[in-house]
Amino acid sequence: MAEVKLGMKTQVPASVESQKPRSKKAPDFPIVEKQNWLIHLHYIRKDYEACKAVIKEQLQETQGLCEYAIYVQALIFRLEGNIQESLELFQTCAVLSPQCADNLKQVARSLFLLGKHKAATEVYNEAAKLNQKDWEICHNLGVCYTYLKQFNKAQDQLHSALQLNKHDLTYIMLGKIHLLQGDLDKAIEIYKKAVEFSPENTELLTTLGLLYLQLGVYQKAFEHLGNALTYDPANYKAILAAGSMMQTHGDFDVALTKYRVVACAIPESPPLWNNIGMCFFGKKKYVAAISCLKRANYLAPFDWKILYNLGLVHLTMQQYASAFHFLSAAINFQPKMGELYMLLAVALTNLEDIENARRAYVEAVRLDKCNPLVNLNYAVLLYNQGEKKSALAQYQEMEKKVNFLKDNSPLEFDSEMVEMAQKLGAALQVGEALVWTKPVKDPKTKHRTNSGSKSATLQQPLGSIQALGQAMSSAAAYRKILSGAVGAQLPKPPSLPLEPEPEPTVEASPTEASEQKKEK
Amino acid sequence: AAASSSDSDSGRAESNEANSKWLDAHYDPMANIHTFSSCLSLADLHGDGEYKLVVGDLGPGGQQPRLKVLKGPTVLTESPLPALPASAATFLMDQHEPRTPALALASGPCVYVYKNLRPYFKFSLPQLPPNPLEQDVWNQAKEDQIDPLTLKEMLEDIREKADVPLSVQSLRFLQLELSEMEAFVNQHKSKVIKRQTVITTMTTLKKNLADEDAASCLVLGTESKELLVLDPEAFTILAKMSLPSVPVFLEVSGQFDVEFRLTAACRNGSIYILRRDSKHPKYCIELSAQPVGLVRVHKVLVVGSTQESLHGFTHKGKKLWTVQMPAAILTMNLLEQRSRGLQAVMAALANGEVRIYRDKALLNVIHAPDAVTSLCFGRYGREDNTLIMTTRGGGLIIKILKRTAVFVEGTGEVGPPLAQTTKLSVPRKTRLYVDQTLREREAGTAMHRTFQTDLYLLRLRAARAYVQALESSLSPMSTTAREPLKLHAVVQGLGPTFKLTLHLQNTSTARPVLGLHVCFLYNKALYALPQAFFKVPLLVPGLSYPLETFVESLSSKGISDMIKVLVLREGQSAPLLSAHINMPVSEGLAAA
């Protein structure tokens, strides 16, 4: 039974002496695919050295005819980063068996990796002709079209990929396209379906949670993030997002314990240190807060949110000169946010630069749409300067915003802010009591009903929502593909309008103090 | 804190040692066995109740294939094999007594069957049908109706269009140079066109009884994307099924004559499930990576993928669960503890661990001294529950499961991750920082004002300097409307003679510049230039004109100075451009 010659030891095409038993005139050829199975086993074990040795042997023996050996060699080249070489080898394979869609697929994949998306789509389309029911071709075509910014085509391809066979990857890609187009609701739909299909995929769960967070649906967001954490307790993206939600509810200690895990996994993440800093801020450990925020700022010097928080903390510490620098830096990066100008104005007021403070307020009022604090603070400044009329105008503006907010959301107002507003109202309304009583009452009653049970709930949520926006941006940044685009969506979500509210606490108190002084 | 944690760690390790479920029976790092899990098999080859280990050994570097039979820790017999073994299996061929199982080794296109360790039968895969067109063409060549060149064209045509691939003979021919064709055709034209395939994987399937000692059929997977079921006695092909890709791993359940299920993990990353009477796959599972192992536990298919994860699927292909592994999976096999009715999956990882899972619950982790490349579990010698592992370096490890051992779920990772107990490293602040903070609180306004004043002064100075530079044309760029010029200078050489090259470029889009002069200002005690003042030729827009001049350093004291280059317009006293060149120190001595 040992008649079959072991061809591999001899590199002479195993023919010369081996075929005696068959008594043929001409030499026989070795079977081309003889060791394909061995090549494959080595390849899937990632034992590339052994794999290359077998490939070399087999190619020598078959004089380069073994298609599978070339194919695997090309795959290994690609893994090693030699994409150009691998592309050439795949093309050789395509010549050896032109009817095989697999080879074309790999050629296209190499082109894709080289960034030649257009060429890749052409080859994929070619492959699709040979094999019409391959989800991989559809999926990859979808990815290529995404990079070519042809989102409609991409969606079509991805949907047909899903029809052929469901894969998490396709769902993720489809969700990303919706996000790129800014369609949050559709993206959520897709991710919901994806989670239904594979309920244990932590990446899907985390992304869905983050999307809900962006929409402000905190209950669902927490649910999905929690699920992600049950399957993978060390998933730092989910921890960061869940932690920021805990901050929203004032659970600073729990959030801090959770952040420890993240600090081990990604110790150089700016959003992490920003959130830790804001946790300490919430616990009134201001020095620790500043050092954490400064680390965050060191890691991401161009992130205005960190600068904003630094400005806020320094205002609290009454370090107005430092606060001024951080805030003006933040304004340089984000010149379109009313609250930043308001904080700057507060800093300037305390630095006794009234003229510039007033300018900052004017800018803040111009940019802001719905934060009554801006107007209130401006009114206080004007009142303190003795300009009652302008103060009155700002006060009325504030009332409008307050009424609008009351109509639209069940938010409670910060008690300090309400108190301040009442005092100012009282000071301004000398003689015109009727006009003022009503609006003043409203916040008051509201405040009273809530204050007993939930005193000062507002301040904390705000601080952490700021942080939360951060968490989202961070999560977005860790996505491997298209991260920039996803991140770019951030400014939109409704979390931002809420964001400024950390200031009220910090901010109202200094002004209040100054006002009281004056009155006395 | 560090000390206490390391204490507790070592404590845990010791308790592991004591509570380990395994007895170390044998470890030979030099056993020189290089194989895959598919080439390991345990069987009572001699019918004496003493189970032997059959190893289809590939040899170091896949160079010396051997069939080894081990009894206990020693090699009982060892015989060379004609080719590398793809798979080894033991099976009962018939119902006769004594019930000694036969040994089948799949290698190349053949299955070698041994009985009582003696060669008994050789089964060869049937030839694949050749392409009729190809056969025709060669027949014509045989009768000298066509010349080699036409033959080549026709074959290429067939290769482009046909579904059936060409034979090796034709492929070889297509590679030849024109001069070699004639001889090749003459040598080979009389041969019958052949297409031979090889076996990639093999397993056994009970013929008609589910008993432990019932006769089994061999199931073969071939490179031609087919599955064959062989009769256990006559070795005829009972059934033939086709797959969309080449099978790599096979898993079977049921009996051939009653109802059976064949699961094949294939090279295209898919897993196909076939049933009796289906010539084609009934269900398909598409993984997004290559499968590295396929094990059936009760009714659940467990697949290991190259993405370092284990997936569970139902027998209809629905995904049940996924578990992430800490490292790449090398091989997998079934662990069956009959006495306790336990079935679990063993997965050997690249980091040297062997993990045992029941569904997605981790039951046990074995730390092997080297990465385990093949493993199997079963009765060995007279011990029911033995685990046999071979390592990457060719070592052999035999462990025996303690009879008292019970696998309990939840011994894996539970609770919060370890990292949660480590403290956050919050940067500390110094005393100085606190003092500065206090100072800022007291004198914040003054600090702010000073800073603002200084900032304005700085800006003012910068602006002044800029204006001055613009007015006196000190910059190397001139942006006046008439003469937009750019100048940069290069100094070459070690000294005392340097070569000074000025690159002058007219950056206007269309207009040439005429009538410029270059003038050098330098200390005559230190440097000598052949020409301190010369005319510049007409400057065509866009081109860079190198203007070269030599500079002789006169000082022997290693002093260097600055040379100023001025570009002037005829009739104007203010320069258009100027450049200051810091000359390097002369390394050579001045010509004495």
Coordinates of N, CA, C and O in Angstrom, one line a residue, chain A residues 1-4 6 8-9 22 26-34 36-38 40-42 44-46 57 61-65 68 95-96 98-99 135 165 167 200 233 256-258 260-261 263-264 273 276 280 287-288 290-292 294-295 317-322 324-325 348 350-352, chain B residues 35-36 58 62-63 65 82-86 109 112 114 119 122 159-162 168-169 171-172 175 184 187-188 191 194 196 198-200 223 248-249 267 286-288 290-292 306 320-322 328 330 360 373 417 419-422 424-427 429 433 437 440-441 444-445 448-449 451-452:
Chain A
M1 N 0.8 -1.2 0.0 CA 0.0 0.0 0.0 C 0.8 1.3 0.0 O 0.3 2.3 -0.1
A2 N 2.1 1.1 0.1 CA 3.0 2.3 0.1 C 3.4 2.7 -1.3 O 4.4 3.2 -1.5
E3 N 2.5 2.4 -2.2 CA 2.9 2.6 -3.6 C 2.9 4.1 -3.9 O 3.6 4.6 -4.8
V4 N 2.0 4.8 -3.3 CA 2.0 6.3 -3.6 C 3.2 6.9 -3.1 O 3.5 6.8 -1.9
L6 N 5.7 9.6 -1.7 CA 5.6 10.8 -0.9 C 6.4 11.9 -1.7 O 7.6 12.0 -1.7
M8 N 6.6 15.0 -1.5 CA 7.1 16.3 -0.9 C 8.5 16.3 -0.7 O 9.1 17.4 -0.7
K9 N 9.1 15.2 -0.4 CA 10.5 15.3 0.0 C 11.4 15.6 -1.2 O 12.4 16.3 -1.1
R22 N 2.1 1.5 -12.1 CA 1.0 1.7 -13.0 C 1.5 1.5 -14.5 O 0.7 1.6 -15.4
A26 N 4.4 7.8 -19.9 CA 4.7 9.2 -19.5 C 4.6 9.3 -18.0 O 3.8 8.6 -17.4
P27 N 5.4 10.3 -17.4 CA 5.3 10.5 -16.0 C 3.9 11.1 -15.6 O 3.3 11.8 -16.3
D28 N 3.5 10.7 -14.4 CA 2.2 11.2 -13.9 C 2.5 12.5 -13.2 O 3.6 12.8 -12.8
F29 N 1.4 13.3 -13.0 CA 1.6 14.5 -12.3 C 1.1 14.4 -10.9 O 0.1 13.7 -10.6
P30 N 1.7 15.1 -9.9 CA 1.2 15.0 -8.6 C -0.2 15.7 -8.5 O -0.4 16.6 -9.3
I31 N -1.0 15.3 -7.5 CA -2.3 16.0 -7.4 C -2.0 17.4 -6.9 O -1.4 17.6 -5.9
V32 N -2.6 18.3 -7.6 CA -2.3 19.7 -7.3 C -2.8 20.1 -5.9 O -2.1 20.8 -5.1
E33 N -3.9 19.6 -5.5 CA -4.6 20.0 -4.3 C -4.1 19.2 -3.1 O -4.8 19.2 -2.0
K34 N -3.0 18.4 -3.2 CA -2.7 17.4 -2.3 C -2.7 17.9 -0.8 O -3.1 17.2 0.1
N36 N -3.8 21.0 0.3 CA -4.6 22.1 0.6 C -5.2 22.1 2.1 O -5.2 23.1 2.8
W37 N -5.6 20.9 2.5 CA -6.1 20.7 3.8 C -5.1 21.1 4.9 O -5.5 21.8 5.9
L38 N -3.9 20.8 4.6 CA -2.8 21.1 5.6 C -2.6 22.6 5.7 O -2.5 23.2 6.7
H40 N -4.7 24.8 5.0 CA -5.9 25.5 5.6 C -5.8 25.3 7.1 O -6.0 26.3 7.9
L41 N -5.4 24.1 7.6 CA -5.4 23.9 9.0 C -4.3 24.8 9.7 O -4.6 25.4 10.7
H42 N -3.2 24.9 9.0 CA -2.2 25.8 9.6 C -2.7 27.3 9.6 O -2.4 28.0 10.5
I44 N -5.8 28.5 9.7 CA -6.8 28.9 10.7 C -6.3 28.9 12.1 O -6.8 29.5 13.0
R45 N -5.2 28.2 12.3 CA -4.5 28.2 13.6 C -3.6 29.4 13.7 O -3.0 29.6 14.7
K46 N -3.5 30.2 12.7 CA -2.7 31.4 12.7 C -1.2 31.0 12.8 O -0.4 31.8 13.3
E57 N 6.5 24.6 -0.5 CA 6.7 23.2 -1.0 C 5.7 22.8 -2.1 O 6.1 22.3 -3.1
E61 N 6.3 22.0 -6.0 CA 6.0 20.7 -6.6 C 5.0 20.8 -7.8 O 5.1 20.1 -8.8
T62 N 4.1 21.8 -7.7 CA 3.1 21.9 -8.8 C 3.5 23.0 -9.8 O 2.7 23.3 -10.6
Q63 N 4.7 23.5 -9.6 CA 5.1 24.6 -10.5 C 4.1 25.8 -10.5 O 3.7 26.3 -11.6
G64 N 3.6 26.2 -9.3 CA 2.8 27.3 -9.2 C 1.4 27.1 -9.7 O 0.7 28.1 -9.9
L65 N 0.9 25.9 -9.8 CA -0.4 25.7 -10.3 C -1.5 25.6 -9.2 O -2.6 25.6 -9.4
Y68 N -5.1 27.2 -4.5 CA -5.4 27.5 -3.1 C -4.1 27.9 -2.3 O -4.2 28.8 -1.4
V95 N -6.9 34.3 -12.5 CA -6.5 33.8 -13.9 C -6.6 32.3 -13.9 O -7.2 31.7 -14.8
L96 N -6.1 31.6 -12.8 CA -6.2 30.2 -12.7 C -7.6 29.6 -12.7 O -7.8 28.6 -13.3
P98 N -11.1 31.4 -13.5 CA -11.8 32.6 -13.7 C -13.3 32.6 -13.3 O -13.9 33.6 -13.2
Q99 N -13.8 31.4 -13.0 CA -15.2 31.2 -12.7 C -15.5 31.4 -11.2 O -16.6 31.2 -10.8
W135 N -24.0 37.2 0.7 CA -24.2 38.4 1.6 C -23.0 39.2 1.7 O -23.0 40.4 1.7
N165 N -28.6 37.0 4.4 CA -28.2 36.4 5.6 C -28.0 37.6 6.6 O -27.4 38.6 6.3
H167 N -26.3 39.5 9.6 CA -25.0 39.5 10.3 C -24.9 40.8 11.1 O -25.4 41.9 10.6
E200 N -26.8 39.4 22.5 CA -25.6 39.4 23.4 C -24.4 40.2 22.8 O -23.4 40.2 23.4
P233 N -18.6 42.9 31.7 CA -18.5 43.9 32.8 C -17.3 44.8 32.6 O -17.2 45.8 33.4
L256 N -17.7 56.7 40.4 CA -16.2 56.7 40.5 C -15.7 55.3 40.6 O -14.7 55.0 40.0
T257 N -16.4 54.4 41.3 CA -15.9 53.0 41.3 C -16.0 52.4 39.9 O -15.1 51.6 39.6
K258 N -17.0 52.7 39.2 CA -17.1 52.2 37.8 C -16.0 52.7 37.0 O -15.4 52.0 36.2
R260 N -13.1 53.3 37.7 CA -11.8 52.6 38.0 C -11.5 51.6 36.9 O -10.3 51.4 36.5
V261 N -12.5 50.9 36.5 CA -12.3 49.8 35.5 C -11.9 50.5 34.2 O -10.9 50.0 33.6
A263 N -10.4 53.3 33.9 CA -9.1 53.9 34.1 C -8.0 52.8 33.9 O -6.9 53.2 33.5
C264 N -8.3 51.6 34.2 CA -7.4 50.5 33.9 C -7.3 50.2 32.4 O -6.2 50.0 31.9
W273 N -11.2 61.3 32.2 CA -10.7 62.1 33.3 C -11.6 63.3 33.4 O -11.8 63.9 34.5
I276 N -14.4 62.0 35.6 CA -13.9 61.8 37.0 C -13.8 63.1 37.7 O -14.2 63.3 38.8
F280 N -15.7 64.5 41.1 CA -15.1 65.1 42.3 C -15.8 66.5 42.5 O -16.0 66.9 43.7
V287 N -10.1 70.5 44.5 CA -8.7 70.4 44.1 C -8.6 69.2 43.2 O -7.9 69.2 42.2
A288 N -9.1 68.1 43.7 CA -9.1 66.8 42.9 C -9.7 67.0 41.6 O -9.2 66.6 40.5
I290 N -10.0 69.7 39.9 CA -9.1 70.5 39.0 C -8.0 69.7 38.5 O -7.7 69.7 37.3
S291 N -7.4 68.9 39.3 CA -6.3 68.1 38.8 C -6.7 67.1 37.7 O -6.0 66.9 36.8
C292 N -7.9 66.5 37.9 CA -8.4 65.5 36.9 C -8.7 66.2 35.6 O -8.4 65.8 34.5
K294 N -7.5 69.0 34.6 CA -6.3 69.4 33.9 C -5.6 68.3 33.2 O -5.0 68.5 32.1
R295 N -5.7 67.1 33.8 CA -5.1 65.9 33.0 C -5.9 65.7 31.7 O -5.3 65.5 30.7
M317 N -14.1 78.1 42.6 CA -13.0 78.3 43.5 C -12.7 79.8 43.7 O -11.6 80.1 44.3
Q318 N -13.4 80.6 43.0 CA -13.2 82.1 43.0 C -11.8 82.4 42.4 O -11.2 83.4 42.8
Q319 N -11.3 81.6 41.6 CA -10.1 81.9 40.9 C -10.5 82.5 39.5 O -10.4 81.8 38.5
Y320 N -10.9 83.8 39.6 CA -11.5 84.3 38.4 C -10.6 84.5 37.2 O -10.9 84.4 36.1
A321 N -9.3 84.9 37.6 CA -8.3 85.1 36.5 C -8.1 83.8 35.7 O -8.1 83.8 34.5
S322 N -8.0 82.7 36.4 CA -7.8 81.4 35.7 C -9.0 81.1 34.9 O -8.9 80.6 33.8
F324 N -11.1 82.9 33.7 CA -11.2 83.7 32.4 C -10.4 83.1 31.3 O -10.8 83.0 30.2
H325 N -9.2 82.6 31.6 CA -8.4 82.0 30.6 C -9.0 80.7 30.0 O -9.0 80.6 28.8
L348 N -15.6 88.1 34.3 CA -15.1 89.5 34.1 C -15.8 90.4 35.1 O -15.1 91.3 35.6
N350 N -16.4 89.7 38.1 CA -15.7 89.5 39.3 C -14.3 90.1 39.2 O -13.6 90.3 40.2
L351 N -13.8 90.2 38.0 CA -12.5 90.9 37.8 C -12.6 92.4 37.7 O -11.7 93.1 37.2
E352 N -13.9 92.8 37.9 CA -14.2 94.3 37.9 C -14.0 94.9 36.5 O -13.6 96.0 36.4
Chain B
T35 N 0.8 16.7 15.5 CA -0.4 16.2 14.9 C -1.6 17.2 15.1 O -1.5 18.2 15.8
F36 N -2.7 16.8 14.6 CA -4.0 17.5 14.8 C -4.9 16.7 15.6 O -4.8 15.4 15.6
L58 N 2.5 13.7 11.9 CA 3.0 14.4 10.7 C 4.5 14.5 10.7 O 5.1 14.8 9.7
G62 N 6.3 18.4 9.3 CA 5.5 17.6 8.3 C 6.4 16.8 7.4 O 6.0 16.6 6.2
Q63 N 7.5 16.3 7.8 CA 8.5 15.7 6.9 C 8.5 14.1 7.1 O 8.9 13.4 6.2
P65 N 5.9 11.5 8.1 CA 4.6 11.0 8.6 C 4.7 9.5 9.1 O 5.4 8.7 8.4
P82 N 3.0 6.6 3.8 CA 3.4 7.0 2.5 C 3.2 8.5 2.3 O 3.8 9.2 1.5
A83 N 2.2 9.1 3.0 CA 1.9 10.5 2.9 C 1.4 11.0 4.1 O 1.1 10.3 5.1
L84 N 1.2 12.3 4.2 CA 0.7 12.9 5.5 C -0.7 12.5 5.8 O -1.5 12.5 4.9
P85 N -1.0 12.1 7.0 CA -2.3 11.7 7.3 C -3.2 12.9 7.6 O -2.8 13.8 8.3
A86 N -4.4 12.9 7.0 CA -5.3 14.0 7.2 C -6.2 13.7 8.3 O -6.7 14.6 9.0
P109 N -5.4 10.7 -1.7 CA -6.7 10.2 -2.2 C -7.1 8.9 -1.7 O -8.1 8.3 -2.2
Y112 N -6.4 4.1 4.2 CA -5.7 2.9 4.5 C -6.4 2.3 5.7 O -6.5 3.0 6.7
Y114 N -6.4 -0.6 8.6 CA -5.6 -1.6 9.3 C -6.5 -2.4 10.2 O -7.4 -1.9 10.8
P119 N -1.9 -3.9 7.7 CA -2.6 -3.4 6.5 C -3.7 -4.4 6.1 O -3.4 -5.6 6.0
K122 N -7.1 -1.0 1.1 CA -6.8 0.4 0.7 C -7.9 0.8 -0.2 O -8.2 0.2 -1.2
R159 N -10.9 26.6 -20.3 CA -10.7 27.1 -19.0 C -11.5 28.3 -18.6 O -12.0 28.5 -17.6
E160 N -11.6 29.2 -19.6 CA -12.4 30.4 -19.4 C -13.9 30.1 -19.1 O -14.5 30.8 -18.2
K161 N -14.4 29.2 -19.8 CA -15.9 29.0 -19.8 C -16.4 27.8 -19.0 O -17.5 27.9 -18.3
A162 N -15.6 26.8 -19.0 CA -16.2 25.5 -18.4 C -16.4 25.6 -16.9 O -15.7 26.3 -16.2
V168 N -4.6 18.4 -14.4 CA -3.3 18.9 -14.2 C -2.5 19.0 -15.5 O -1.7 19.9 -15.8
Q169 N -2.7 17.9 -16.3 CA -1.9 17.8 -17.5 C -2.2 19.0 -18.4 O -1.2 19.6 -18.9
L171 N -3.3 22.0 -17.4 CA -2.8 23.2 -16.8 C -1.3 23.3 -17.0 O -0.8 24.4 -17.3
R172 N -0.6 22.2 -16.8 CA 0.8 22.2 -17.0 C 1.2 22.7 -18.5 O 2.0 23.5 -18.7
Q175 N 1.1 26.2 -19.2 CA 2.2 27.1 -18.7 C 3.5 27.0 -19.5 O 4.4 27.8 -19.3
F184 N 6.1 17.9 -25.0 CA 5.1 17.6 -24.0 C 3.9 16.9 -24.6 O 3.4 15.9 -24.1
Q187 N 4.7 13.4 -25.5 CA 4.9 12.5 -24.3 C 3.6 12.1 -23.7 O 3.4 11.0 -23.2
H188 N 2.7 13.1 -23.7 CA 1.5 12.9 -22.9 C 0.2 12.6 -23.7 O -0.8 12.3 -23.1
K191 N -2.1 9.6 -23.0 CA -2.6 9.4 -21.7 C -4.1 9.7 -21.6 O -4.6 10.7 -22.2
K194 N -7.0 12.6 -16.5 CA -7.4 12.2 -15.2 C -7.6 13.4 -14.3 O -6.9 14.4 -14.4
Q196 N -7.9 13.7 -10.2 CA -7.9 13.0 -8.9 C -8.1 14.1 -7.8 O -7.6 15.2 -7.9
V198 N -8.4 14.7 -3.3 CA -7.9 14.1 -2.1 C -8.9 14.3 -0.9 O -9.9 15.0 -1.0
I199 N -8.6 13.5 0.1 CA -9.5 13.5 1.3 C -9.0 14.7 2.2 O -7.8 14.8 2.5
T200 N -10.0 15.5 2.7 CA -9.6 16.5 3.6 C -10.0 16.2 5.0 O -9.4 16.7 5.9
E223 N -11.7 17.2 -1.4 CA -11.3 18.5 -2.0 C -12.2 18.9 -3.1 O -12.3 20.1 -3.4
V248 N -13.9 21.1 6.0 CA -12.7 21.1 6.9 C -12.9 20.2 8.1 O -12.0 19.4 8.5
F249 N -14.0 20.4 8.7 CA -14.4 19.6 9.9 C -15.7 19.0 9.7 O -16.6 19.6 9.1
R267 N -14.4 25.7 4.1 CA -13.3 26.7 3.9 C -13.8 28.1 3.6 O -13.1 29.0 3.7
E286 N -23.6 31.0 8.3 CA -22.5 31.8 7.8 C -21.8 32.4 9.0 O -22.4 33.3 9.7
L287 N -20.6 32.1 9.2 CA -19.8 32.8 10.2 C -19.1 33.9 9.5 O -18.9 33.9 8.3
S288 N -18.7 34.9 10.3 CA -18.0 36.0 9.5 C -16.5 35.7 9.6 O -15.7 36.6 9.3
Q290 N -13.3 32.2 9.8 CA -13.1 30.8 9.5 C -13.4 30.0 10.8 O -13.0 30.4 11.9
P291 N -14.0 28.9 10.6 CA -14.2 28.0 11.8 C -12.9 27.3 12.1 O -12.1 26.9 11.2
V292 N -12.5 27.1 13.4 CA -11.3 26.4 13.8 C -11.6 25.1 14.5 O -10.7 24.3 14.8
T306 N -12.0 32.0 14.2 CA -10.7 32.7 14.2 C -10.8 34.0 14.9 O -9.8 34.6 15.2
L320 N -27.2 30.5 19.3 CA -27.7 30.5 20.6 C -26.9 31.5 21.5 O -27.4 32.2 22.3
W321 N -25.6 31.4 21.5 CA -24.8 32.2 22.3 C -23.4 32.4 21.7 O -23.0 31.7 20.8
T322 N -22.6 33.3 22.3 CA -21.3 33.5 21.9 C -20.4 33.7 23.2 O -20.9 34.4 24.1
A328 N -6.4 33.1 20.7 CA -6.8 32.4 19.5 C -7.0 30.9 19.9 O -6.3 30.3 20.7
L330 N -6.8 27.1 19.1 CA -6.0 26.2 18.2 C -6.8 25.0 17.8 O -6.7 24.6 16.6
K360 N -22.3 28.0 27.6 CA -21.4 29.1 27.7 C -20.8 29.3 29.1 O -20.1 30.3 29.4
T373 N -1.8 21.8 20.7 CA -2.3 21.8 19.3 C -3.3 20.7 19.0 O -3.9 20.7 17.9
P417 N -15.2 43.1 37.6 CA -13.9 42.9 37.1 C -12.9 43.3 38.2 O -13.2 44.2 39.0
A419 N -10.3 45.0 38.1 CA -9.8 46.4 38.0 C -10.6 47.3 38.9 O -10.1 48.4 39.2
Q420 N -11.8 46.9 39.2 CA -12.6 47.9 40.0 C -12.0 48.1 41.4 O -12.4 49.1 42.1
T421 N -11.2 47.2 41.9 CA -10.7 47.4 43.2 C -9.4 48.3 43.2 O -9.0 48.7 44.3
T422 N -8.8 48.5 42.1 CA -7.6 49.3 42.1 C -8.0 50.8 42.3 O -9.0 51.2 41.8
L424 N -7.9 54.8 41.9 CA -7.7 55.8 40.8 C -6.4 56.6 41.1 O -6.2 57.0 42.3
S425 N -5.6 56.9 40.1 CA -4.4 57.6 40.4 C -4.7 59.1 40.1 O -4.5 59.6 39.0
V426 N -5.3 59.8 41.1 CA -5.6 61.2 40.9 C -4.3 62.0 41.1 O -3.6 61.8 42.1
P427 N -3.9 62.8 40.1 CA -2.7 63.6 40.3 C -2.7 64.5 41.6 O -3.8 65.1 41.8
K429 N -1.7 67.6 44.1 CA -1.3 69.0 43.9 C -0.4 69.4 45.1 O -0.5 69.0 46.2
Y433 N 1.0 75.0 44.8 CA -0.3 75.2 44.0 C -1.3 75.8 44.9 O -2.0 76.8 44.5
T437 N -3.1 79.4 44.5 CA -4.6 79.5 44.5 C -5.1 80.6 45.4 O -5.9 81.5 45.0
E440 N -4.3 84.0 44.1 CA -5.1 84.4 43.0 C -6.5 84.9 43.6 O -7.0 85.9 43.1
R441 N -7.0 84.2 44.6 CA -8.2 84.7 45.2 C -8.1 86.1 45.7 O -9.1 86.9 45.6
G444 N -6.8 88.5 42.4 CA -7.2 88.1 41.1 C -7.3 89.2 40.1 O -6.8 89.2 39.0
T445 N -8.0 90.3 40.5 CA -8.2 91.4 39.6 C -6.9 92.0 39.2 O -6.7 92.3 38.0
H448 N -5.2 89.8 36.7 CA -5.8 89.8 35.4 C -5.4 91.1 34.7 O -5.1 91.0 33.5
R449 N -5.4 92.2 35.4 CA -5.1 93.5 34.7 C -3.7 93.5 34.2 O -3.4 93.8 33.1
F451 N -1.8 91.0 33.5 CA -1.7 90.1 32.4 C -2.3 90.7 31.1 O -1.6 90.7 30.0
Q452 N -3.4 91.3 31.2 CA -4.0 92.0 30.0 C -3.1 93.1 29.4 O -2.8 93.1 28.2

